[in-house]
CSV table of C-alpha atoms and ligand atoms in Angstrom, one decimal:
chain,number,residue,atom,x,y,z
A,708,MET,CA,5.7,-21.4,41.8
A,709,LYS,CA,4.6,-20.5,38.4
A,710,HIS,CA,3.6,-17.2,37.9
A,711,TRP,CA,-0.1,-17.2,37.4
A,712,GLN,CA,0.1,-19.4,40.6
A,713,THR,CA,1.8,-16.4,42.4
A,714,VAL,CA,-0.6,-14.0,41.1
A,715,LEU,CA,-3.8,-16.3,42.5
A,716,LYS,CA,-2.1,-16.7,45.5
A,717,LYS,CA,-2.2,-13.0,46.2
A,718,SER,CA,-6.0,-12.7,45.7
A,719,ILE,CA,-8.0,-11.0,48.0
A,720,THR,CA,-10.1,-13.3,50.1
A,721,GLU,CA,-10.8,-11.4,53.4
A,722,PRO,CA,-13.3,-8.8,53.2
A,723,GLU,CA,-11.0,-6.5,55.4
A,724,HIS,CA,-8.2,-6.7,52.6
A,725,LEU,CA,-10.7,-5.7,50.0
A,726,PHE,CA,-12.1,-2.9,52.2
A,727,ALA,CA,-8.5,-1.7,52.8
A,728,HIS,CA,-8.1,-1.6,49.3
A,729,PHE,CA,-11.4,0.5,48.3
A,730,GLY,CA,-11.7,2.0,51.8
A,731,ILE,CA,-15.0,1.0,52.9
A,732,SER,CA,-16.4,-1.1,55.9
A,733,PRO,CA,-15.8,-4.9,55.8
A,734,GLU,CA,-18.9,-5.8,57.8
A,735,ASP,CA,-21.8,-6.8,55.3
A,736,ALA,CA,-19.1,-8.3,53.0
A,737,GLU,CA,-17.8,-10.6,56.1
A,738,ARG,CA,-21.7,-11.8,56.6
A,739,VAL,CA,-21.6,-12.5,52.8
A,740,THR,CA,-18.5,-14.4,52.6
A,741,ASN,CA,-19.0,-16.9,55.6
A,742,ILE,CA,-21.8,-18.5,53.2
A,743,TYR,CA,-20.2,-17.4,49.8
A,744,PRO,CA,-16.5,-17.4,49.1
A,745,MET,CA,-14.7,-14.5,47.6
A,746,ARG,CA,-11.5,-14.4,45.6
A,747,ILE,CA,-10.8,-11.5,43.5
A,748,ASN,CA,-6.8,-12.0,42.0
A,749,PRO,CA,-4.9,-8.9,41.7
A,750,TYR,CA,-5.2,-8.8,37.7
A,751,TYR,CA,-8.9,-8.8,37.8
A,752,LEU,CA,-8.7,-6.5,40.9
A,753,SER,CA,-6.6,-4.2,38.4
A,754,LEU,CA,-9.5,-4.0,36.0
A,755,ILE,CA,-11.9,-2.6,38.5
A,756,LYS,CA,-12.2,1.1,37.8
A,757,HIS,CA,-14.2,2.3,40.7
A,758,PRO,CA,-16.6,0.8,43.2
A,759,GLY,CA,-19.9,-0.3,41.7
A,760,ASP,CA,-18.6,-0.6,38.1
A,761,ALA,CA,-19.5,-3.5,36.1
A,762,LEU,CA,-16.3,-5.4,37.2
A,763,TRP,CA,-16.5,-4.6,40.7
A,764,ARG,CA,-20.3,-5.9,40.8
A,765,GLN,CA,-18.8,-9.2,39.4
A,766,ALA,CA,-16.8,-9.8,42.2
A,767,VAL,CA,-17.3,-8.0,45.3
A,768,PRO,CA,-19.8,-9.7,47.6
A,769,ASP,CA,-23.0,-7.7,48.3
A,770,ALA,CA,-25.4,-8.1,51.3
A,771,LEU,CA,-27.9,-9.0,49.1
A,772,GLU,CA,-26.6,-12.0,48.4
A,773,LEU,CA,-28.4,-13.0,51.6
A,774,ASP,CA,-31.7,-11.5,51.3
A,775,ASP,CA,-32.6,-13.8,48.2
A,776,THR,CA,-36.1,-15.6,49.1
A,777,VAL,CA,-37.0,-16.2,45.7
A,778,CYS,CA,-34.2,-18.7,44.1
A,779,MET,CA,-33.0,-22.1,44.7
A,780,LYS,CA,-29.7,-23.8,45.9
A,781,ASP,CA,-29.5,-25.9,42.8
A,782,PRO,CA,-32.2,-24.5,40.1
A,783,LEU,CA,-31.2,-26.8,37.2
A,784,ASN,CA,-31.3,-30.0,39.4
A,785,GLU,CA,-27.6,-30.9,39.0
A,786,GLU,CA,-27.3,-33.1,41.8
A,787,ASN,CA,-30.3,-35.0,41.0
A,788,LEU,CA,-29.2,-35.5,37.7
A,789,SER,CA,-25.3,-36.8,38.8
A,790,PRO,CA,-25.2,-40.5,38.4
A,791,VAL,CA,-21.7,-39.9,40.3
A,792,PRO,CA,-20.8,-37.0,42.1
A,793,ASN,CA,-19.7,-34.4,39.9
A,794,LEU,CA,-21.0,-35.4,36.6
A,795,VAL,CA,-24.1,-34.1,35.4
A,796,HIS,CA,-25.9,-36.3,32.7
A,797,LYS,CA,-28.5,-34.5,31.3
A,798,TYR,CA,-28.4,-34.8,27.5
A,799,PRO,CA,-28.0,-38.1,26.1
A,800,ASP,CA,-25.5,-37.6,24.2
A,801,ARG,CA,-23.4,-35.4,26.4
A,802,ALA,CA,-22.2,-34.9,30.0
A,803,LEU,CA,-20.8,-32.1,32.1
A,804,PHE,CA,-17.7,-33.2,34.1
A,805,LEU,CA,-16.9,-30.9,37.2
A,806,VAL,CA,-13.2,-31.4,37.8
A,807,HIS,CA,-12.0,-28.6,39.9
A,808,ASN,CA,-14.0,-26.5,42.7
A,809,GLN,CA,-11.9,-23.5,42.5
A,810,CYS,CA,-11.9,-20.6,40.0
A,811,ALA,CA,-9.8,-17.5,39.7
A,812,VAL,CA,-12.3,-15.2,40.8
A,813,TYR,CA,-15.7,-16.3,42.2
A,814,CYS,CA,-18.3,-14.7,40.1
A,815,ARG,CA,-21.3,-13.4,42.6
A,816,PHE,CA,-23.6,-14.7,40.1
A,817,CYS,CA,-22.5,-18.3,39.9
A,818,THR,CA,-25.0,-20.9,38.9
A,819,ARG,CA,-23.0,-23.4,41.2
A,820,LYS,CA,-22.8,-21.0,43.9
A,821,ARG,CA,-24.2,-23.6,46.5
A,822,LYS,CA,-20.7,-25.4,46.3
A,823,ILE,CA,-18.0,-23.7,44.4
A,824,GLY,CA,-15.0,-22.8,46.7
A,825,THR,CA,-16.6,-24.5,49.5
A,826,LYS,CA,-16.1,-27.6,51.3
A,827,GLU,CA,-19.6,-28.7,49.7
A,828,MET,CA,-17.7,-29.8,46.3
A,829,HIS,CA,-15.4,-32.2,47.2
A,830,ILE,CA,-13.2,-33.5,44.1
A,831,SER,CA,-10.4,-35.4,44.2
A,832,ILE,CA,-8.5,-38.3,41.9
A,833,LYS,CA,-11.2,-40.5,43.2
A,834,THR,CA,-13.9,-38.5,41.8
A,835,ILE,CA,-12.1,-37.8,39.0
A,836,ASN,CA,-11.7,-41.4,38.2
A,837,SER,CA,-15.4,-42.4,39.2
A,838,GLY,CA,-16.5,-40.0,36.7
A,839,LEU,CA,-14.0,-41.7,33.6
A,840,ASN,CA,-15.4,-44.7,34.7
A,841,TYR,CA,-18.9,-43.6,34.1
A,842,LEU,CA,-17.8,-41.8,30.8
A,843,ARG,CA,-16.3,-45.2,29.5
A,844,GLN,CA,-19.5,-47.1,30.4
A,845,THR,CA,-21.4,-44.9,28.8
A,846,THR,CA,-21.5,-45.1,25.2
A,847,ALA,CA,-23.8,-42.8,24.0
A,848,ILE,CA,-21.7,-39.9,25.4
A,849,LYS,CA,-20.2,-38.1,22.4
A,850,ASP,CA,-19.3,-34.8,23.7
A,851,VAL,CA,-17.7,-33.9,27.2
A,852,LEU,CA,-17.8,-30.6,29.0
A,853,VAL,CA,-14.9,-30.7,31.1
A,854,SER,CA,-16.0,-27.8,33.7
A,855,GLY,CA,-16.1,-27.0,37.5
A,856,GLY,CA,-15.2,-24.5,39.0
A,857,ASP,CA,-12.4,-23.9,36.6
A,858,PRO,CA,-10.3,-26.8,35.0
A,859,LEU,CA,-7.6,-24.8,33.7
A,860,LEU,CA,-6.7,-23.7,37.5
A,861,LEU,CA,-5.5,-27.4,37.8
A,862,ASP,CA,-1.7,-28.0,37.0
A,863,ASP,CA,-0.5,-29.2,33.8
A,864,ASN,CA,-0.2,-32.6,34.7
A,865,ARG,CA,-3.6,-33.2,36.3
A,866,LEU,CA,-5.1,-31.4,32.9
A,867,ASP,CA,-3.3,-33.5,30.7
A,868,TYR,CA,-4.1,-36.6,32.9
A,869,ILE,CA,-7.8,-35.7,32.6
A,870,LEU,CA,-7.7,-35.0,28.7
A,871,SER,CA,-5.6,-38.0,27.8
A,872,SER,CA,-8.0,-40.1,29.5
A,873,LEU,CA,-10.8,-38.8,27.7
A,874,ARG,CA,-9.3,-38.9,24.3
A,875,ALA,CA,-8.6,-42.4,24.7
A,876,ILE,CA,-12.5,-43.3,25.2
A,877,LYS,CA,-13.7,-44.3,22.0
A,878,HIS,CA,-17.1,-42.7,21.8
A,879,VAL,CA,-16.1,-39.3,23.0
A,880,GLU,CA,-15.6,-37.2,20.0
A,881,ILE,CA,-15.4,-34.0,21.3
A,882,ILE,CA,-13.9,-32.6,24.2
A,883,ARG,CA,-15.0,-29.2,25.4
A,884,ILE,CA,-13.5,-27.3,28.2
A,885,GLY,CA,-15.1,-24.4,30.1
A,886,SER,CA,-13.4,-22.0,31.8
A,887,ARG,CA,-13.4,-18.2,32.7
A,888,VAL,CA,-9.5,-18.3,32.7
A,889,PRO,CA,-9.0,-16.4,29.4
A,890,CYS,CA,-10.8,-13.4,30.6
A,891,THR,CA,-10.1,-13.7,34.5
A,892,LEU,CA,-6.4,-14.8,35.0
A,893,PRO,CA,-5.4,-14.8,31.4
A,894,MET,CA,-1.5,-15.6,32.7
A,895,ARG,CA,-2.4,-18.8,33.5
A,896,VAL,CA,-2.7,-19.6,29.2
A,897,THR,CA,0.9,-20.1,28.9
A,898,LYS,CA,2.2,-21.5,25.7
A,899,LYS,CA,2.8,-24.9,27.4
A,900,LEU,CA,-0.7,-24.9,28.5
A,901,ALA,CA,-2.0,-24.4,24.9
A,902,ALA,CA,0.5,-27.3,23.8
A,903,THR,CA,-1.2,-29.7,26.2
A,904,ILE,CA,-4.5,-29.0,25.1
A,905,LYS,CA,-3.3,-29.3,21.3
A,906,ARG,CA,-2.4,-33.0,21.8
A,907,TYR,CA,-6.4,-33.9,22.4
A,908,HIS,CA,-8.2,-32.4,19.5
A,909,PRO,CA,-10.7,-32.2,18.6
A,910,VAL,CA,-10.9,-29.6,21.5
A,911,TYR,CA,-13.1,-26.4,21.8
A,912,ILE,CA,-13.1,-24.0,24.9
A,913,ASN,CA,-15.8,-21.9,26.1
A,914,THR,CA,-15.0,-19.0,27.9
A,915,HIS,CA,-16.8,-16.5,29.5
A,916,PHE,CA,-16.6,-12.7,29.1
A,917,ASN,CA,-19.4,-10.4,30.6
A,918,HIS,CA,-18.4,-6.6,30.1
A,919,PRO,CA,-16.1,-5.1,27.3
A,920,ASP,CA,-13.8,-3.8,30.0
A,921,GLU,CA,-12.9,-7.6,30.4
A,922,ILE,CA,-11.3,-7.6,27.0
A,923,THR,CA,-7.7,-6.4,27.7
A,924,PRO,CA,-4.5,-7.0,25.8
A,925,GLU,CA,-3.5,-9.9,28.4
A,926,ALA,CA,-7.0,-11.8,27.6
A,927,ALA,CA,-6.5,-11.3,23.8
A,928,THR,CA,-3.0,-12.6,24.3
A,929,ALA,CA,-4.2,-15.5,26.2
A,930,CYS,CA,-7.1,-16.3,23.3
A,931,SER,CA,-4.5,-16.0,20.7
A,932,ARG,CA,-2.7,-18.5,21.8
A,933,LEU,CA,-5.3,-20.8,22.2
A,934,ALA,CA,-6.8,-19.9,19.0
A,935,ASP,CA,-3.1,-20.6,17.3
A,936,ALA,CA,-3.3,-24.0,19.0
A,937,GLY,CA,-6.4,-24.6,16.8
A,938,ILE,CA,-9.0,-24.6,19.6
A,939,PRO,CA,-11.9,-23.0,18.5
A,940,LEU,CA,-13.1,-20.4,21.3
A,941,GLY,CA,-16.8,-19.6,22.3
A,942,SER,CA,-18.3,-17.2,24.8
A,943,GLN,CA,-21.0,-18.0,27.2
A,944,THR,CA,-21.8,-14.5,28.5
A,945,VAL,CA,-24.6,-14.0,31.2
A,946,LEU,CA,-27.2,-11.3,30.9
A,947,LEU,CA,-26.4,-9.5,34.4
A,948,LYS,CA,-28.9,-6.6,35.8
A,949,GLY,CA,-27.0,-3.6,36.6
A,950,ILE,CA,-23.2,-5.1,34.6
A,951,ASN,CA,-24.2,-5.6,31.4
A,952,ASP,CA,-27.8,-5.3,30.5
A,953,GLU,CA,-27.9,-2.8,27.9
A,954,THR,CA,-27.8,-3.1,24.0
A,955,GLU,CA,-24.9,-0.8,23.4
A,956,ILE,CA,-22.8,-2.9,26.2
A,957,ILE,CA,-23.6,-6.2,24.5
A,958,LYS,CA,-23.0,-5.0,21.5
A,959,GLN,CA,-19.5,-4.0,22.0
A,960,LEU,CA,-18.7,-6.7,24.1
A,961,MET,CA,-19.8,-9.1,21.2
A,962,TYR,CA,-17.5,-7.2,18.8
A,963,LYS,CA,-14.7,-7.2,20.7
A,964,LEU,CA,-15.1,-11.1,21.2
A,965,LEU,CA,-14.7,-11.3,17.7
A,966,ARG,CA,-12.0,-9.2,17.5
A,967,ILE,CA,-9.8,-11.3,19.9
A,968,ARG,CA,-11.2,-14.8,17.9
A,969,VAL,CA,-14.1,-15.6,20.3
A,970,LYS,CA,-17.2,-16.6,18.6
A,971,PRO,CA,-20.3,-15.5,21.2
A,972,TYR,CA,-21.9,-18.4,21.7
A,973,TYR,CA,-24.6,-18.2,24.4
A,974,LEU,CA,-25.8,-15.4,26.0
A,975,PHE,CA,-27.8,-16.7,29.2
A,976,GLN,CA,-30.7,-15.4,31.1
A,977,THR,CA,-29.5,-15.5,35.0
A,978,ASP,CA,-30.4,-18.7,36.4
A,979,MET,CA,-32.7,-18.9,39.4
A,980,THR,CA,-30.0,-19.4,41.7
A,981,GLN,CA,-30.2,-18.3,45.4
A,982,GLY,CA,-28.0,-15.5,46.2
A,983,THR,CA,-28.3,-13.9,43.0
A,984,ASN,CA,-31.9,-12.8,42.5
A,985,HIS,CA,-30.4,-9.4,42.5
A,986,PHE,CA,-28.7,-9.9,39.1
A,987,ARG,CA,-32.0,-11.2,37.4
A,988,THR,CA,-33.2,-9.2,34.5
A,989,PRO,CA,-36.9,-9.6,32.8
A,990,ILE,CA,-36.5,-12.3,29.9
A,991,GLU,CA,-37.9,-9.3,27.7
A,992,LYS,CA,-34.9,-7.1,28.2
A,993,GLY,CA,-32.3,-10.2,26.6
A,994,ILE,CA,-35.5,-10.5,23.8
A,995,GLU,CA,-35.3,-7.0,23.2
A,996,ILE,CA,-31.5,-6.8,23.3
A,997,MET,CA,-31.4,-10.0,20.9
A,998,GLN,CA,-33.6,-7.8,18.4
A,999,SER,CA,-31.1,-4.9,18.5
A,1000,LEU,CA,-28.5,-7.2,17.5
A,1001,ILE,CA,-29.8,-9.7,14.9
A,1002,GLY,CA,-29.3,-8.1,11.6
A,1003,HIS,CA,-28.2,-5.0,12.7
A,1004,ILE,CA,-24.4,-6.4,13.5
A,1005,SER,CA,-22.3,-9.3,12.1
A,1006,GLY,CA,-24.2,-12.3,12.2
A,1007,MET,CA,-21.0,-14.0,13.3
A,1008,ALA,CA,-21.2,-11.6,16.8
A,1009,VAL,CA,-24.7,-12.9,17.3
A,1010,PRO,CA,-25.1,-15.3,20.4
A,1011,THR,CA,-28.1,-17.3,21.0
A,1012,PHE,CA,-29.9,-16.1,23.9
A,1013,ALA,CA,-31.0,-19.1,26.2
A,1014,VAL,CA,-32.6,-19.8,29.3
A,1015,ASP,CA,-31.5,-23.2,31.1
A,1016,ALA,CA,-34.8,-24.2,32.3
A,1017,PRO,CA,-35.5,-24.4,36.1
A,1018,GLY,CA,-35.6,-28.3,37.3
A,1019,GLY,CA,-33.0,-29.6,34.6
A,1020,GLY,CA,-34.9,-29.0,31.3
A,1021,GLY,CA,-32.2,-27.9,29.6
A,1022,LYS,CA,-31.3,-25.0,27.6
A,1023,ILE,CA,-34.1,-23.3,25.6
A,1024,PRO,CA,-33.5,-20.9,22.7
A,1025,LEU,CA,-35.1,-17.5,23.1
A,1026,LEU,CA,-35.6,-15.4,19.6
A,1027,PRO,CA,-37.8,-12.7,18.9
A,1028,ASN,CA,-40.9,-13.2,17.3
A,1029,TYR,CA,-40.4,-12.7,13.5
A,1030,VAL,CA,-42.9,-14.9,11.8
A,1031,GLU,CA,-46.9,-14.8,11.8
A,1032,GLN,CA,-48.5,-17.4,9.7
A,1033,LEU,CA,-51.3,-16.6,7.5
A,1034,GLY,CA,-52.9,-20.1,5.9
A,1035,SER,CA,-50.2,-21.6,3.8
A,1036,GLN,CA,-48.4,-18.1,3.8
A,1037,LEU,CA,-45.8,-17.0,6.2
A,1038,VAL,CA,-45.3,-13.2,7.1
A,1039,PHE,CA,-42.0,-12.0,8.4
A,1040,GLN,CA,-40.7,-9.0,10.0
A,1041,ASN,CA,-37.3,-8.2,8.7
A,1042,TYR,CA,-34.7,-6.5,11.4
A,1043,CYS,CA,-35.5,-3.2,10.3
A,1044,GLY,CA,-39.4,-3.8,10.2
A,1045,LEU,CA,-40.1,-4.2,6.8
A,1046,ILE,CA,-43.0,-6.8,6.0
A,1047,CYS,CA,-42.0,-10.0,3.7
A,1048,THR,CA,-44.0,-12.8,2.6
A,1049,TYR,CA,-42.9,-16.5,1.6
A,1050,ASP,CA,-45.4,-18.9,0.4
A,1051,ASN,CA,-44.9,-22.5,1.5
A,1052,PRO,CA,-45.0,-25.0,-0.9
A,1053,CYS,CA,-48.4,-26.9,-1.8
A,1054,ASP,CA,-48.4,-30.5,-1.4
B,1252,PLP,C1,-25.2,-26.4,29.1
B,1252,PLP,C2,-25.1,-28.0,29.4
B,1252,PLP,C3,-24.7,-28.9,28.5
B,1252,PLP,C4,-24.1,-28.8,26.8
B,1252,PLP,O1,-25.3,-27.9,26.1
B,1252,PLP,P1,-25.0,-27.4,24.7
B,1252,PLP,O2,-26.1,-26.5,24.6
B,1252,PLP,O3,-24.6,-28.4,23.9
B,1252,PLP,O4,-24.3,-26.6,24.5
B,1252,PLP,C5,-24.7,-30.2,28.4
B,1252,PLP,N1,-24.6,-30.7,29.5
B,1252,PLP,C6,-25.4,-29.9,30.9
B,1252,PLP,C7,-25.5,-30.6,32.0
B,1252,PLP,C8,-25.6,-28.6,30.6
B,1252,PLP,O5,-25.8,-27.9,32.0
B,1253,SF4,S1,-15.9,-18.8,36.9
B,1253,SF4,FE1,-17.6,-19.7,36.5
B,1253,SF4,S2,-17.7,-21.8,37.9
B,1253,SF4,FE2,-16.5,-20.2,38.6
B,1253,SF4,S3,-17.7,-18.8,40.1
B,1253,SF4,FE3,-17.4,-17.8,38.1
B,1253,SF4,S4,-19.4,-18.2,37.0
B,1253,SF4,FE4,-19.1,-19.8,39.0
């Protein structure tokens, strides 16, 4: 067994073990884990400083998950947008291909909470092959997002099979991998893994960091291995109440991401996923945070704040309002409130 597999195997999955570790009663957590699984691997566990902190909240089951009467099982309507199981085709030119049902940590706020880590999500070589067939037949698809669950928890051979099959499809120009492993299980990013992915360029990886405390020397090593293999790295951060919904935290996180060669890509408004209502912030909070980033910090560190429209409408960017139109004149406010104008050309 490889080192990362041993680490994963030692994960806490039963409430009594977790609470043995932190000295709290397991009853509530058990009600939750009967429905939504828990997995906290020893690496991520070691980053939790005390119960209730930002990493704890991301990973430890909370009874509030069961009290959600507002949100939906499948808010992005993914199941209805799947021509074959575990392949979501929403935008004409790109597809989301789910190739694994497990993750290194089960994030409590996960959009696919309805199925990740449960029997509801059935993935086999058969479903992977039917996804590949759909991709081969659908020539409009130029960009495939390999996701899950976490595709980088597959063993190297299975991953190699998926990537080489995708690369053999002529119309698939871009391959993207969505993985939280650089953050939650960085030892998975072996030299061999980086070398495997490198064979199928252009491959992009979007990872997922939510808090500056997740940016450790181990995460930095994982990211530089990938970046050194020529893989551009992005982060899809989720704005989460009680975890990172403060300007200073997001600012620090974005800078720290750039330092480990990860370009902030999206900052997501939390989806309306059943069991995650307690993590949602008002949209205005995200816009306020964006206003304090744009122009105030390196443009390289500024993500796009977006809401993924409930019902499957896709991602919609949200910006502070900087512009007002007065006839042919546009009146702008710059990042520190200064008013400027720009005259549109006359016909
Ligand atoms: C997010 C997403 C994509 C990719 O969107 P980008 O804005 O190109 O990153 C593609 N398909 C589905 C179903 C998605 O949810
Ligand atoms: S790593 Fe991603 S897919 Fe897995 S539980 Fe976390 S948010 Fe969900």
